[in-house]
Amino acid sequence: MSMLWRELGHGEQIDFQIRHAEPMLGEDARLSFHSQIWQGIEWRHDLILVKPSWSAGVEGAYLEITGDDVGQADVDYARDLAEISGVPVVVLFSIPNQPLWEMREDDLIAHTFEKFIESGDQSWPLLVPMVRAANRGLEIARSEFGIDKFVAGGGSKRGWTSWLLAASRPDGLQGIVPIVFDNLGMAQQVHRQIDLWGTPSEQIEDYTRRQLHELAINEEGKELVQIVDPLIHIADSEVPALIINGANDPYWAVDALTHYYRDLPGQSSQVVVPNLPHALGERNFWGPGFARFVQAMLSDQEFSVPNFHSFYQTAQSESLTLEWSCHYDACATHIWAAESDDLLFTESQWQKQESCPGGHRGEVVFDQADKNRAYLLEVEFKDDDGFWRLTSPAFIIKKR
């Protein structure tokens, strides 16, 4: 299926109409360009470059895909990422161009899904022009900034875009960082939300009021799912991913990642951040791991990834055993836990319960309790630059 996005994700070559502009908000370079005409609408974007004050000694850059227009907060965030990683950061704006037809974000995406169902035209799903624009952002960063290798990422819908960008196999893409998009294996995710809560998440109302969640689990929606569900494409992408999710994100079941993390390309891993909703939050928890991942991908070095193997002791999910192992010594592991009466966990307070020695491998058993609990395991590493961490997915153990 990856051939589908190799075609959909690039489109026809066009005149980018590149225009350089004076930096205005502290960035090091700025330009604008035209990426495409989609459904009769011209898409335009800004692209900025922010350089760090120090260098990690690797060639390449991180491409941050974001929405809306250039703002000071975006430049400041890019500066933070550059300083954390020691790598230049390129920021691509207006993915997607919006509002369109007086709609934005999920409302707009859901509308274009309806248009695809009506017409069968594969160019209609909004993820198609979003990925094409990201590919053109990479091309222009290469030609105008002289950058040949990239790790690309973004949050929410831009995290979704990152997965499909990898499926399109652009030259020089070494890795992706999808942030707070935990919806791979869409049919299974819908089933899981209904199993836990009796209904899909309130946060995806733009889709459910159009009955699009039903299309994810029946034959009528099969063709749409085959286009937009990243899980169908990642096996062939071979592009490693560092997933950054919030453990309190109301969009997804807290254990959504458990349904697909075993299918990720090699050297992929995750940081599930305790007490983080559908947002980036403080970068202290995930920033150091982000930096190590970007540096490793751009330098073609091995990224130390813990392998997790989990299994419930009985069919009733009464307790769970989590085994972990990694090639390099971890300096410590930490167990995080949260409780919930309704299995939502969005308002739950995650607390660090126990710290254990590190090493190459270990095993943790999570037992059933009088309340619904979710657990995750933080694996902490130390190198010459300090401490950094990765985590397991979160796992649910229902109450007795």
XYZ file of C-alpha atoms in Angstrom:
400
model
C 0.000 0.000 0.000
C 2.954 2.363 0.352
C 2.958 2.807 -3.446
C -0.362 4.616 -3.040
C 1.245 7.400 -0.995
C 4.324 7.509 -3.199
C 1.902 8.652 -5.893
C -0.630 10.630 -3.843
C 1.972 12.319 -1.663
C 3.926 14.010 -4.433
C 1.598 15.037 -7.275
C 2.678 16.965 -10.337
C 5.768 19.179 -10.404
C 4.870 22.855 -10.364
C 6.458 26.294 -10.169
C 6.920 26.895 -6.435
C 7.025 30.701 -6.866
C 9.563 31.039 -4.050
C 9.870 34.483 -2.484
C 12.535 35.256 0.109
C 11.605 37.679 2.882
C 13.380 39.460 5.696
C 13.326 37.606 9.037
C 10.966 39.401 11.413
C 10.639 37.398 14.636
C 14.151 36.209 15.378
C 14.391 33.445 12.802
C 17.536 33.147 10.646
C 15.820 32.927 7.249
C 12.304 33.159 5.858
C 10.633 32.505 2.531
C 7.181 31.821 1.147
C 6.150 29.462 -1.614
C 3.214 28.052 -3.542
C 2.786 24.294 -3.047
C -0.195 23.360 -5.227
C -3.666 24.108 -6.442
C -6.079 21.774 -4.692
C -9.801 21.736 -5.506
C -9.279 25.047 -7.294
C -7.625 26.645 -4.249
C -4.031 27.880 -4.264
C -2.042 26.787 -1.224
C 0.712 29.067 0.046
C 3.117 28.554 2.932
C 5.860 30.245 4.905
C 9.080 28.391 5.641
C 11.549 29.590 8.262
C 14.969 28.424 9.411
C 16.185 28.660 13.007
C 19.784 27.748 13.839
C 21.028 26.627 17.266
C 23.782 28.420 19.178
C 25.724 25.143 19.305
C 26.093 22.154 16.977
C 25.590 18.478 17.727
C 27.949 17.782 14.840
C 25.416 16.099 12.560
C 24.311 17.075 9.063
C 20.644 17.816 8.498
C 17.677 19.488 10.152
C 14.415 18.875 11.941
C 11.319 19.905 9.952
C 8.449 21.002 12.182
C 5.101 20.884 10.368
C 2.576 23.267 11.846
C -0.718 24.990 11.114
C -1.729 28.626 10.632
C 0.676 31.502 9.970
C 4.036 32.482 11.417
C 3.820 33.681 15.006
C 6.313 34.497 17.736
C 5.351 31.375 19.696
C 6.251 29.213 16.687
C 9.664 30.826 16.335
C 10.308 30.474 20.071
C 9.319 26.806 19.971
C 11.640 26.205 17.009
C 14.421 27.942 18.924
C 13.801 25.634 21.897
C 13.986 22.521 19.700
C 17.159 23.770 18.033
C 18.823 24.433 21.391
C 17.711 21.087 22.816
C 19.031 19.114 19.840
C 21.920 21.186 18.475
C 20.318 20.822 15.036
C 18.795 23.499 12.754
C 15.001 23.578 12.751
C 12.938 24.348 9.661
C 9.281 25.214 10.285
C 6.647 24.731 7.585
C 3.442 26.708 8.157
C -0.183 26.505 7.037
C -0.591 22.733 6.924
C -3.366 22.775 5.930
C -4.270 26.107 4.399
C -7.360 27.039 6.420
C -10.083 27.979 6.955
C -11.623 26.511 3.808
C -15.388 26.651 3.265
C -15.568 28.217 6.754
C -14.113 25.068 8.349
C -10.859 24.283 10.129
C -8.894 21.318 11.493
C -10.962 18.167 12.192
C -14.155 19.719 10.854
C -12.405 20.439 7.558
C -10.736 17.021 7.375
C -14.034 15.258 8.072
C -15.759 17.312 5.363
C -13.168 16.235 2.798
C -13.629 12.608 3.846
C -17.325 12.982 3.056
C -16.447 14.427 -0.356
C -14.239 11.410 -1.035
C -17.061 9.025 -0.079
C -19.392 10.895 -2.444
C -16.990 11.123 -5.390
C -14.383 8.374 -5.048
C -11.766 11.000 -5.966
C -8.567 10.083 -4.085
C -7.363 13.686 -4.105
C -10.208 14.777 -1.801
C -9.024 13.644 1.655
C -7.298 16.690 3.145
C -4.305 14.592 4.204
C -3.351 14.346 0.506
C -2.585 18.059 -0.028
C -1.148 18.260 3.491
C 1.412 15.558 2.667
C 2.118 17.080 -0.748
C 2.809 20.432 0.869
C 5.145 18.780 3.390
C 7.034 17.071 0.574
C 7.416 20.402 -1.179
C 8.613 21.986 2.029
C 11.381 19.373 2.148
C 12.301 20.047 -1.482
C 12.520 23.788 -0.923
C 14.506 23.458 2.314
C 16.928 21.335 0.302
C 17.243 23.788 -2.587
C 17.148 27.067 -0.635
C 18.784 26.168 2.692
C 21.159 23.465 1.430
C 19.800 20.754 3.749
C 19.771 17.166 2.475
C 18.666 15.073 5.472
C 15.647 15.542 7.690
C 13.665 14.269 10.602
C 10.097 15.587 10.303
C 7.337 15.887 12.859
C 4.358 17.794 14.121
C 1.444 17.687 16.524
C -2.059 16.256 16.171
C -3.155 16.527 12.518
C 0.459 17.343 11.631
C 1.488 14.166 13.467
C -0.951 12.314 11.208
C 0.679 14.069 8.255
C 4.122 12.935 9.441
C 3.117 9.264 9.318
C 1.802 9.583 5.770
C 4.780 11.703 4.729
C 6.979 8.744 5.681
C 4.764 6.489 3.554
C 5.425 8.750 0.555
C 9.175 8.019 0.919
C 10.668 11.469 0.193
C 14.399 11.679 -0.417
C 16.413 12.397 2.709
C 13.714 11.652 5.291
C 15.514 9.771 8.069
C 12.860 9.665 10.789
C 9.591 11.155 12.018
C 8.304 12.504 15.349
C 4.488 12.245 15.425
C 3.184 14.093 18.475
C -0.219 13.536 20.170
C -1.654 11.520 17.289
C -2.448 8.085 18.701
C -4.911 6.776 16.108
C -3.129 4.146 14.044
C -5.296 1.122 13.318
C -8.419 3.266 13.159
C -11.008 0.486 13.239
C -9.410 -1.073 16.295
C -9.183 2.320 18.008
C -12.905 2.953 17.509
C -13.714 -0.495 18.896
C -11.438 0.120 21.895
C -13.058 3.453 22.762
C -16.528 1.913 22.597
C -15.349 -1.039 24.692
C -13.956 1.248 27.404
C -16.428 4.137 27.363
C -19.502 2.900 25.495
C -19.041 5.593 22.852
C -16.267 7.176 20.773
C -14.343 10.075 22.271
C -16.230 13.371 22.478
C -13.165 15.022 20.957
C -13.792 13.418 17.551
C -17.335 14.794 17.288
C -16.540 16.320 13.886
C -16.248 12.757 12.584
C -18.924 11.013 14.639
C -21.688 13.487 13.748
C -20.993 12.571 10.131
C -20.992 8.857 11.073
C -17.424 8.598 9.786
C -16.405 6.464 12.775
C -18.818 3.826 11.453
C -17.052 3.892 8.091
C -13.818 3.018 9.887
C -15.281 -0.342 10.888
C -17.410 -1.351 7.882
C -16.891 -2.225 4.232
C -18.203 1.103 2.896
C -15.311 2.998 4.442
C -12.599 0.491 3.547
C -11.126 2.521 0.688
C -10.955 5.704 2.781
C -9.273 3.861 5.652
C -6.747 2.354 3.246
C -5.736 5.881 2.242
C -5.616 7.680 5.588
C -4.799 5.009 8.209
C -1.018 5.119 8.720
C -0.936 1.587 10.140
C -1.609 0.200 6.667
C 1.488 1.938 5.301
C 4.131 1.917 8.029
C 5.317 -1.647 7.456
C 6.714 -0.591 4.078
C 7.916 2.889 5.051
C 11.011 1.702 6.971
C 11.226 5.197 8.516
C 11.764 5.050 12.304
C 9.404 7.036 14.505
C 9.714 8.591 17.931
C 6.128 8.871 19.152
C 5.375 11.528 21.761
C 1.949 11.202 23.387
C 0.189 12.572 26.429
C -1.040 10.019 28.961
C -4.110 12.228 29.637
C -5.077 12.928 26.021
C -8.906 12.878 25.753
C -8.836 12.097 22.024
C -7.668 8.504 22.481
C -7.888 5.567 24.845
C -4.958 5.710 27.251
C -3.728 2.349 25.915
C -4.220 3.178 22.209
C -0.518 2.707 21.493
C -0.582 -0.908 22.708
C -2.572 -1.857 19.609
C 0.148 -0.920 17.122
C 3.541 -0.342 18.743
C 4.754 -3.834 17.816
C 4.218 -3.001 14.123
C 6.497 0.051 14.068
C 9.671 0.111 11.944
C 12.968 -0.761 13.633
C 14.518 1.824 15.984
C 11.070 3.278 16.670
C 10.114 4.087 20.237
C 7.839 6.282 22.304
C 7.643 8.752 25.134
C 4.252 8.719 26.841
C 4.252 11.782 29.087
C 2.405 11.473 32.422
C -0.165 14.212 33.158
C -0.002 15.615 29.618
C -3.268 16.201 27.674
C -3.574 16.875 23.928
C -0.668 19.318 23.976
C 3.109 19.521 23.905
C 3.555 20.621 27.506
C 6.901 21.081 29.189
C 9.809 19.663 27.236
C 11.783 18.437 30.257
C 10.304 14.934 30.031
C 10.426 14.317 26.268
C 12.975 16.876 25.028
C 16.210 14.974 25.791
C 14.907 11.791 24.131
C 13.778 13.862 21.149
C 17.291 15.293 20.834
C 18.959 11.846 20.950
C 16.541 10.478 18.344
C 17.034 13.363 15.901
C 20.817 13.257 16.276
C 20.928 9.474 15.797
C 18.691 9.505 12.715
C 20.616 12.318 11.015
C 23.985 10.663 11.707
C 22.864 7.129 10.750
C 23.730 5.897 14.233
C 21.856 3.301 16.230
C 19.184 4.680 18.536
C 18.977 2.806 21.837
C 15.425 1.459 21.935
C 13.932 -0.615 24.753
C 11.925 -3.588 23.538
C 8.732 -4.265 25.470
C 6.830 -7.536 25.638
C 3.595 -7.599 27.595
C 1.025 -10.249 28.356
C -1.969 -10.580 30.657
C -1.886 -13.516 33.033
C -5.532 -14.452 32.359
C -8.244 -13.684 29.831
C -9.896 -11.477 32.472
C -6.871 -9.110 32.427
C -6.354 -9.581 36.164
C -2.634 -8.802 36.055
C -0.066 -7.919 33.438
C 3.584 -8.833 33.062
C 5.791 -6.348 31.211
C 9.238 -7.498 30.143
C 11.763 -5.043 28.757
C 15.242 -5.279 27.278
C 17.700 -3.011 25.472
C 21.189 -3.204 23.971
C 22.591 -0.468 26.213
C 22.414 -0.239 29.970
C 19.542 1.788 31.359
C 20.510 3.583 34.555
C 17.047 3.223 36.121
C 13.411 2.384 35.505
C 10.383 4.096 37.020
C 6.811 2.844 37.316
C 4.026 5.395 36.791
C 0.398 4.685 37.712
C -2.982 6.421 37.504
C -6.475 5.517 38.729
C -9.853 6.132 37.108
C -13.459 5.277 37.932
C -14.603 5.545 34.304
C -11.543 4.272 32.364
C -11.084 7.700 30.759
C -7.911 8.629 32.680
C -8.018 12.151 31.199
C -8.430 13.763 34.636
C -6.319 11.188 36.483
C -3.152 12.170 38.301
C -0.218 10.024 37.274
C 2.209 9.360 40.101
C 5.643 7.805 40.122
C 5.193 4.710 42.273
C 8.491 2.928 42.302
C 12.022 3.230 40.939
C 14.132 0.191 40.141
C 17.693 -0.446 38.989
C 18.425 -0.342 35.274
C 20.573 -2.753 33.318
C 19.913 -4.579 30.057
C 16.584 -6.161 30.919
C 13.900 -6.465 33.546
C 10.370 -7.541 34.357
C 7.501 -5.794 36.111
C 4.180 -7.318 37.195
C 1.150 -5.029 37.501
C -1.567 -6.583 39.682
C -5.301 -6.000 39.751
C -6.589 -3.585 42.402
C -9.854 -2.171 43.757
C -9.783 0.628 41.160
C -9.149 0.777 37.429
C -5.489 1.517 36.925
C -3.206 2.430 34.056
C 0.529 1.859 34.192
C 3.549 2.788 32.149
C 7.244 2.106 32.580
C 9.837 4.843 32.136
C 13.297 3.633 31.103
C 16.002 6.181 31.899
C 19.398 6.428 30.216
C 22.479 8.534 30.908
C 25.180 9.645 28.497
C 27.797 12.405 28.400
C 25.084 15.022 27.828
C 22.875 13.981 30.732
C 19.734 11.956 31.379
C 17.049 11.061 28.862
C 14.093 8.693 28.833
C 11.796 6.553 26.765
C 8.683 4.745 27.991
C 6.498 1.758 27.372
C 2.966 2.302 26.113
C 0.360 2.667 28.854
C -1.516 -0.475 29.898
C -4.925 -0.756 31.576
C -5.825 -3.217 34.328
C -9.516 -3.082 35.180
C -10.588 -3.200 38.817
C -11.633 -6.373 40.624
